[in-house]
PDB file of C-alpha atoms in Angstrom:
ATOM      1  CA  ASN A1271     117.623  92.161 120.766  1.00 81.00           C
ATOM      2  CA  VAL A1272     115.935  89.368 118.811  1.00 92.00           C
ATOM      3  CA  ALA A1273     118.398  86.670 119.896  1.00 91.00           C
ATOM      4  CA  VAL A1274     117.879  87.509 123.575  1.00 93.00           C
ATOM      5  CA  ALA A1275     114.105  87.392 123.021  1.00 94.00           C
ATOM      6  CA  GLY A1276     114.530  83.919 121.512  1.00 94.00           C
ATOM      7  CA  LEU A1277     116.593  82.870 124.511  1.00 94.00           C
ATOM      8  CA  CYS A1278     113.860  84.183 126.802  1.00 95.00           C
ATOM      9  CA  TYR A1279     111.354  81.949 125.037  1.00 96.00           C
ATOM     10  CA  VAL A1280     113.663  78.961 125.524  1.00 95.00           C
ATOM     11  CA  ALA A1281     113.909  79.749 129.241  1.00 95.00           C
ATOM     12  CA  TRP A1282     110.183  80.361 129.689  1.00 96.00           C
ATOM     13  CA  SER A1283     109.079  77.196 127.915  1.00 96.00           C
ATOM     14  CA  SER A1284     111.494  75.089 129.957  1.00 94.00           C
ATOM     15  CA  VAL A1285     110.293  76.569 133.251  1.00 95.00           C
ATOM     16  CA  LEU A1286     106.673  75.624 132.492  1.00 95.00           C
ATOM     17  CA  THR A1287     107.447  71.985 133.149  1.00 95.00           C
ATOM     18  CA  VAL A1288     108.500  72.707 136.745  1.00 94.00           C
ATOM     19  CA  PRO A1289     105.112  73.783 138.208  1.00 95.00           C
ATOM     20  CA  ILE A1290     102.884  72.066 135.636  1.00 95.00           C
ATOM     21  CA  LEU A1291     101.988  69.297 138.102  1.00 94.00           C
ATOM     22  CA  PHE A1292     101.505  71.470 141.178  1.00 94.00           C
ATOM     23  CA  PRO A1293      97.710  71.823 140.799  1.00 92.00           C
ATOM     24  CA  LEU A1294      97.352  68.273 139.496  1.00 93.00           C
ATOM     25  CA  SER A1295      99.433  66.173 141.860  1.00 93.00           C
ATOM     26  CA  GLY A1296      96.610  65.593 144.354  1.00 91.00           C
ATOM     27  CA  PHE A1297      94.220  64.518 141.608  1.00 90.00           C
ATOM     28  CA  MET A1298      96.901  62.276 140.122  1.00 92.00           C
ATOM     29  CA  VAL A1299      97.351  60.506 143.447  1.00 92.00           C
ATOM     30  CA  LEU A1300      93.610  59.833 143.573  1.00 89.00           C
ATOM     31  CA  GLU A1301      93.535  58.686 139.947  1.00 89.00           C
ATOM     32  CA  TYR A1302      96.423  56.292 140.593  1.00 91.00           C
ATOM     33  CA  GLY A1303      94.659  54.818 143.626  1.00 89.00           C
ATOM     34  CA  MET A1304      97.382  55.774 146.099  1.00 89.00           C
ATOM     35  CA  ALA A1305      94.855  57.341 148.472  1.00 84.00           C
ATOM     36  CA  GLU A1306      91.269  56.357 149.134  1.00 78.00           C
ATOM     37  CA  ALA A1307      90.177  59.860 150.127  1.00 78.00           C
ATOM     38  CA  ARG A1308      91.284  63.388 149.346  1.00 80.00           C
ATOM     39  CA  GLU A1309      92.521  64.026 152.874  1.00 81.00           C
ATOM     40  CA  ASP A1310      95.004  61.153 152.511  1.00 83.00           C
ATOM     41  CA  ALA A1311      96.531  62.372 149.244  1.00 88.00           C
ATOM     42  CA  GLY A1312      98.718  65.191 150.573  1.00 89.00           C
ATOM     43  CA  TYR A1313     101.819  63.134 151.429  1.00 90.00           C
ATOM     44  CA  PHE A1314     102.015  61.439 148.029  1.00 94.00           C
ATOM     45  CA  ALA A1315     101.073  64.608 146.164  1.00 94.00           C
ATOM     46  CA  GLY A1316     103.800  66.627 147.882  1.00 94.00           C
ATOM     47  CA  PHE A1317     106.455  64.060 147.079  1.00 95.00           C
ATOM     48  CA  LEU A1318     105.375  63.870 143.444  1.00 95.00           C
ATOM     49  CA  ALA A1319     105.534  67.660 143.138  1.00 94.00           C
ATOM     50  CA  SER A1320     109.075  67.712 144.549  1.00 94.00           C
ATOM     51  CA  CYS A1321     110.494  64.948 142.343  1.00 96.00           C
ATOM     52  CA  PHE A1322     111.550  67.316 139.565  1.00 96.00           C
ATOM     53  CA  MET A1323     113.856  69.272 141.846  1.00 94.00           C
ATOM     54  CA  ILE A1324     115.295  66.078 143.313  1.00 95.00           C
ATOM     55  CA  GLY A1325     116.522  65.097 139.879  1.00 95.00           C
ATOM     56  CA  ARG A1326     117.678  68.597 139.010  1.00 93.00           C
ATOM     57  CA  THR A1327     119.777  68.849 142.171  1.00 93.00           C
ATOM     58  CA  LEU A1328     121.670  65.673 141.302  1.00 94.00           C
ATOM     59  CA  THR A1329     122.784  66.713 137.813  1.00 94.00           C
ATOM     60  CA  ALA A1330     123.096  70.506 137.809  1.00 88.00           C
ATOM     61  CA  ALA A1331     126.903  70.470 138.119  1.00 90.00           C
ATOM     62  CA  PRO A1332     127.568  67.495 135.786  1.00 95.00           C
ATOM     63  CA  TRP A1333     125.570  69.145 132.996  1.00 95.00           C
ATOM     64  CA  GLY A1334     127.850  72.165 133.279  1.00 92.00           C
ATOM     65  CA  VAL A1335     130.856  69.929 132.638  1.00 94.00           C
ATOM     66  CA  VAL A1336     129.143  68.352 129.623  1.00 96.00           C
ATOM     67  CA  ALA A1337     128.249  71.782 128.238  1.00 94.00           C
ATOM     68  CA  ASP A1338     131.853  72.974 128.589  1.00 92.00           C
ATOM     69  CA  LYS A1339     133.004  69.985 126.566  1.00 94.00           C
ATOM     70  CA  HIS A1340     130.347  69.824 123.839  1.00 94.00           C
ATOM     71  CA  GLY A1341     129.026  73.384 123.706  1.00 92.00           C
ATOM     72  CA  LEU A1342     126.147  75.135 125.412  1.00 93.00           C
ATOM     73  CA  VAL A1343     123.786  75.279 122.435  1.00 95.00           C
ATOM     74  CA  PRO A1344     123.929  71.562 121.441  1.00 95.00           C
ATOM     75  CA  VAL A1345     123.552  70.467 125.059  1.00 96.00           C
ATOM     76  CA  LEU A1346     120.708  72.914 125.564  1.00 96.00           C
ATOM     77  CA  ALA A1347     118.922  71.562 122.494  1.00 96.00           C
ATOM     78  CA  ALA A1348     119.387  67.949 123.605  1.00 97.00           C
ATOM     79  CA  CYS A1349     118.156  68.696 127.120  1.00 96.00           C
ATOM     80  CA  THR A1350     115.111  70.495 125.742  1.00 97.00           C
ATOM     81  CA  VAL A1351     114.112  67.461 123.674  1.00 97.00           C
ATOM     82  CA  MET A1352     114.656  65.019 126.547  1.00 97.00           C
ATOM     83  CA  SER A1353     112.730  67.216 128.976  1.00 97.00           C
ATOM     84  CA  ALA A1354     109.818  67.539 126.547  1.00 97.00           C
ATOM     85  CA  ILE A1355     109.661  63.752 126.149  1.00 97.00           C
ATOM     86  CA  CYS A1356     109.624  63.224 129.921  1.00 97.00           C
ATOM     87  CA  THR A1357     106.966  65.901 130.359  1.00 97.00           C
ATOM     88  CA  VAL A1358     104.576  64.383 127.819  1.00 97.00           C
ATOM     89  CA  ALA A1359     105.233  60.825 129.001  1.00 97.00           C
ATOM     90  CA  VAL A1360     103.786  61.581 132.433  1.00 97.00           C
ATOM     91  CA  GLY A1361     100.424  62.101 130.755  1.00 95.00           C
ATOM     92  CA  PHE A1362     100.394  58.508 129.508  1.00 95.00           C
ATOM     93  CA  VAL A1363     101.251  56.673 132.735  1.00 95.00           C
ATOM     94  CA  ASP A1364      98.607  55.139 134.947  1.00 91.00           C
ATOM     95  CA  ASN A1365     100.491  54.481 138.176  1.00 93.00           C
ATOM     96  CA  TYR A1366     102.171  56.607 140.812  1.00 95.00           C
ATOM     97  CA  MET A1367     105.684  55.147 140.706  1.00 96.00           C
ATOM     98  CA  ALA A1368     105.961  55.632 136.952  1.00 97.00           C
ATOM     99  CA  ALA A1369     105.016  59.297 137.373  1.00 97.00           C
ATOM    100  CA  VAL A1370     107.633  59.672 140.129  1.00 97.00           C
ATOM    101  CA  VAL A1371     110.356  58.124 137.972  1.00 97.00           C
ATOM    102  CA  LEU A1372     109.490  60.313 134.983  1.00 97.00           C
ATOM    103  CA  ARG A1373     109.456  63.499 137.048  1.00 97.00           C
ATOM    104  CA  ILE A1374     112.843  62.680 138.546  1.00 97.00           C
ATOM    105  CA  ALA A1375     114.129  61.882 135.062  1.00 97.00           C
ATOM    106  CA  ASN A1376     112.785  65.214 133.848  1.00 97.00           C
ATOM    107  CA  GLY A1377     114.751  66.994 136.547  1.00 96.00           C
ATOM    108  CA  LEU A1378     117.873  65.013 135.663  1.00 97.00           C
ATOM    109  CA  VAL A1379     117.792  66.268 132.067  1.00 96.00           C
ATOM    110  CA  ASN A1380     116.624  69.837 132.671  1.00 94.00           C
ATOM    111  CA  PRO A1381     119.509  72.191 133.560  1.00 93.00           C
ATOM    112  CA  ILE A1382     118.140  74.605 130.967  1.00 91.00           C
ATOM    113  CA  ILE A1383     117.961  77.806 133.021  1.00 89.00           C
ATOM    114  CA  ALA A1384     121.598  77.445 134.083  1.00 89.00           C
ATOM    115  CA  LEU A1385     122.684  76.824 130.487  1.00 92.00           C
ATOM    116  CA  VAL A1386     120.663  79.813 129.272  1.00 92.00           C
ATOM    117  CA  LYS A1387     122.432  82.070 131.740  1.00 90.00           C
ATOM    118  CA  GLY A1388     125.756  80.711 130.521  1.00 91.00           C
ATOM    119  CA  LEU A1389     124.961  81.853 126.986  1.00 92.00           C
ATOM    120  CA  LEU A1390     124.259  85.476 127.846  1.00 90.00           C
ATOM    121  CA  PRO A1391     127.868  86.758 128.142  1.00 88.00           C
ATOM    122  CA  ASP A1392     128.448  85.828 124.483  1.00 87.00           C
ATOM    123  CA  MET A1393     125.230  87.472 123.307  1.00 89.00           C
ATOM    124  CA  VAL A1394     125.310  90.953 124.822  1.00 88.00           C
ATOM    125  CA  SER A1395     127.956  93.495 125.707  1.00 86.00           C
ATOM    126  CA  HIS A1396     129.413  93.622 129.175  1.00 87.00           C
ATOM    127  CA  ARG A1397     127.542  96.867 129.805  1.00 90.00           C
ATOM    128  CA  ASP A1398     124.155  95.247 129.057  1.00 89.00           C
ATOM    129  CA  GLN A1399     124.686  91.881 130.729  1.00 89.00           C
ATOM    130  CA  HIS A1400     122.914  92.820 133.953  1.00 89.00           C
ATOM    131  CA  ARG A1401     119.814  93.932 132.029  1.00 91.00           C
ATOM    132  CA  ALA A1402     119.766  90.815 129.873  1.00 90.00           C
ATOM    133  CA  MET A1403     120.258  88.597 132.902  1.00 91.00           C
ATOM    134  CA  SER A1404     117.332  90.222 134.708  1.00 92.00           C
ATOM    135  CA  VAL A1405     115.065  89.756 131.675  1.00 92.00           C
ATOM    136  CA  VAL A1406     116.002  86.100 131.232  1.00 90.00           C
ATOM    137  CA  THR A1407     115.693  85.405 134.955  1.00 89.00           C
ATOM    138  CA  ALA A1408     112.215  86.949 134.919  1.00 93.00           C
ATOM    139  CA  GLN A1409     111.117  84.095 132.645  1.00 93.00           C
ATOM    140  CA  TRP A1410     111.408  81.838 135.696  1.00 90.00           C
ATOM    141  CA  GLN A1411     108.720  83.875 137.442  1.00 92.00           C
ATOM    142  CA  PHE A1412     106.505  83.994 134.359  1.00 94.00           C
ATOM    143  CA  GLY A1413     106.795  80.234 133.973  1.00 94.00           C
ATOM    144  CA  LEU A1414     105.921  79.608 137.617  1.00 94.00           C
ATOM    145  CA  ILE A1415     102.828  81.776 137.210  1.00 94.00           C
ATOM    146  CA  MET A1416     101.642  80.402 133.881  1.00 95.00           C
ATOM    147  CA  GLY A1417     102.464  76.707 134.366  1.00 95.00           C
ATOM    148  CA  PRO A1418      99.827  76.008 137.056  1.00 95.00           C
ATOM    149  CA  GLY A1419      97.289  78.072 135.137  1.00 94.00           C
ATOM    150  CA  LEU A1420      97.926  76.051 132.006  1.00 94.00           C
ATOM    151  CA  SER A1421      97.496  72.736 133.793  1.00 93.00           C
ATOM    152  CA  GLY A1422      94.371  73.859 135.621  1.00 91.00           C
ATOM    153  CA  LEU A1423      92.821  75.115 132.404  1.00 92.00           C
ATOM    154  CA  LEU A1424      93.508  72.063 130.247  1.00 93.00           C
ATOM    155  CA  ALA A1425      93.346  69.093 132.633  1.00 92.00           C
ATOM    156  CA  TYR A1426      90.210  66.925 132.667  1.00 89.00           C
ATOM    157  CA  PRO A1427      88.973  68.102 129.258  1.00 86.00           C
ATOM    158  CA  CYS A1428      86.008  65.723 129.546  1.00 82.00           C
ATOM    159  CA  GLY A1429      85.134  66.471 133.153  1.00 74.00           C
ATOM    160  CA  ASN A1430      86.055  64.301 136.151  1.00 61.00           C
ATOM    161  CA  ASP A1431      84.571  61.957 138.715  1.00 51.00           C
ATOM    162  CA  TRP A1432      84.273  64.773 141.249  1.00 45.00           C
ATOM    163  CA  GLY A1433      82.822  67.359 138.845  1.00 43.00           C
ATOM    164  CA  SER A1434      80.846  67.386 135.644  1.00 44.00           C
ATOM    165  CA  PRO A1435      80.390  64.232 133.569  1.00 45.00           C
ATOM    166  CA  ALA A1436      82.337  63.641 130.391  1.00 45.00           C
ATOM    167  CA  ALA A1437      81.271  66.175 127.789  1.00 43.00           C
ATOM    168  CA  ASP A1438      82.369  64.282 124.709  1.00 45.00           C
ATOM    169  CA  GLU A1439      81.843  60.548 124.625  1.00 47.00           C
ATOM    170  CA  ASP A1440      83.802  60.243 121.359  1.00 47.00           C
ATOM    171  CA  MET A1441      86.993  61.238 123.202  1.00 49.00           C
ATOM    172  CA  GLU A1442      86.490  58.841 126.068  1.00 55.00           C
ATOM    173  CA  GLY A1443      89.032  56.354 124.748  1.00 64.00           C
ATOM    174  CA  PHE A1444      91.833  58.898 124.648  1.00 78.00           C
ATOM    175  CA  LEU A1445      91.732  62.216 126.502  1.00 82.00           C
ATOM    176  CA  CYS A1446      89.037  61.157 128.945  1.00 83.00           C
ATOM    177  CA  SER A1447      91.094  58.183 130.005  1.00 84.00           C
ATOM    178  CA  ARG A1448      94.230  60.359 130.194  1.00 89.00           C
ATOM    179  CA  PRO A1449      92.931  63.464 131.963  1.00 90.00           C
ATOM    180  CA  PHE A1450      96.374  65.000 132.517  1.00 93.00           C
ATOM    181  CA  LEU A1451      97.776  64.455 129.040  1.00 94.00           C
ATOM    182  CA  LEU A1452      96.531  67.636 127.371  1.00 94.00           C
ATOM    183  CA  PRO A1453      98.351  70.219 129.564  1.00 95.00           C
ATOM    184  CA  LEU A1454     101.495  68.098 129.583  1.00 97.00           C
ATOM    185  CA  ALA A1455     101.393  67.693 125.802  1.00 96.00           C
ATOM    186  CA  VAL A1456     100.978  71.449 125.319  1.00 97.00           C
ATOM    187  CA  CYS A1457     103.880  72.070 127.676  1.00 97.00           C
ATOM    188  CA  GLY A1458     106.068  69.589 125.809  1.00 97.00           C
ATOM    189  CA  ALA A1459     105.093  71.105 122.461  1.00 97.00           C
ATOM    190  CA  LEU A1460     106.068  74.578 123.684  1.00 97.00           C
ATOM    191  CA  GLN A1461     109.431  73.213 124.728  1.00 97.00           C
ATOM    192  CA  LEU A1462     110.006  71.673 121.314  1.00 97.00           C
ATOM    193  CA  THR A1463     109.039  74.865 119.496  1.00 97.00           C
ATOM    194  CA  SER A1464     111.782  76.645 121.454  1.00 97.00           C
ATOM    195  CA  LEU A1465     114.326  74.700 119.388  1.00 97.00           C
ATOM    196  CA  LEU A1466     113.554  76.976 116.441  1.00 97.00           C
ATOM    197  CA  PRO A1467     114.665  80.274 118.042  1.00 96.00           C
ATOM    198  CA  LEU A1468     117.510  78.446 119.750  1.00 95.00           C
ATOM    199  CA  TRP A1469     118.932  77.179 116.472  1.00 95.00           C
ATOM    200  CA  LYS A1470     117.960  80.056 114.162  1.00 95.00           C
ATOM    201  CA  LEU A1471     118.553  83.048 116.434  1.00 93.00           C
ATOM    202  CA  VAL A1472     120.707  82.134 119.399  1.00 94.00           C
ATOM    203  CA  ARG A1473     123.217  79.798 117.743  1.00 94.00           C
ATOM    204  CA  PRO A1474     124.235  82.226 114.942  1.00 93.00           C
ATOM    205  CA  ARG A1475     124.641  85.013 117.479  1.00 92.00           C
ATOM    206  CA  ILE A1476     126.901  82.870 119.666  1.00 91.00           C
ATOM    207  CA  GLU A1477     129.000  81.744 116.704  1.00 89.00           C
ATOM    208  CA  ALA A1478     129.398  85.323 115.452  1.00 89.00           C
ATOM    209  CA  ALA A1479     130.428  86.561 118.880  1.00 84.00           C
ATOM    210  CA  ARG A1480     133.036  83.837 119.250  1.00 81.00           C
ATOM    211  CA  ARG A1481     134.448  84.451 115.779  1.00 84.00           C
ATOM    212  CA  ALA A1482     134.787  88.130 116.627  1.00 82.00           C
ATOM    213  CA  ALA A1483     136.560  87.285 119.875  1.00 76.00           C
ATOM    214  CA  GLN A1484     139.188  85.044 118.241  1.00 74.00           C
ATOM    215  CA  PRO A1485     141.334  87.828 116.694  1.00 67.00           C
ATOM    216  CA  ALA A1486     141.465  89.607 120.046  1.00 54.00           C
ATOM    217  CA  GLU A1487     142.539  86.411 121.789  1.00 54.00           C
ATOM    218  CA  GLU A1488     145.230  85.752 119.163  1.00 58.00           C
ATOM    219  CA  ALA A1489     146.541  89.297 119.440  1.00 54.00           C
ATOM    220  CA  ALA A1490     146.635  89.267 123.237  1.00 53.00           C
ATOM    221  CA  PRO A1491     150.001  87.403 123.595  1.00 56.00           C
ATOM    222  CA  ALA A1492     151.691  89.947 121.314  1.00 52.00           C
ATOM    223  CA  LEU A1493     150.584  92.766 123.602  1.00 51.00           C
ATOM    224  CA  ARG A1494     152.055  91.213 126.727  1.00 57.00           C
ATOM    225  CA  PRO A1495     155.545  92.484 127.703  1.00 56.00           C
ATOM    226  CA  GLU A1496     158.326  89.945 127.558  1.00 53.00           C
ATOM    227  CA  SER A1497     159.558  88.778 130.961  1.00 48.00           C
TER     228      SER A1497
END
């Protein structure tokens, strides 16, 4: 099912932003000057890594209410854009508290997995819902695996103070001074590209399913026996 595959991509790209900072949080604490030595960075790094879920816990239920009122697909698209902005913005900050605020904000605007699951009943038959749900839920695991790998691969593109020296002096004014921007920018770009399958594949499928359900709903009162 092409629409379900598109929805899987939406789910996977949104999950990447959850663990993207896990390998980087300790280095970020040192870069921000919150700890003088590596052994002192654990407390601040752990809190920074948990900030996303703090925000997500606060707004999971309210986003469901908003989606019921305005529609799952428009809310999902809006949340994807806001989450991508928050993800990329962390790469530009140079202090710990700004990173904390942005990660909490990212959690506040990222109920995407819950919204994705809410779309499935309108996309597949009742008989296939359990299979589709398992496939979409598996994107959570794939994202948790690939997110840390992505950040570890792309962070410090010019080397770091504890490793090799900067490899490209021409980039020193941009990526070398923002060593965490590249993985976060790639993550945000992947989120934004998910808008294409969401709007071109998922939305038409949802609209078609709901149009098909309307005649059955209109005919249902006529089938009920009079009391």
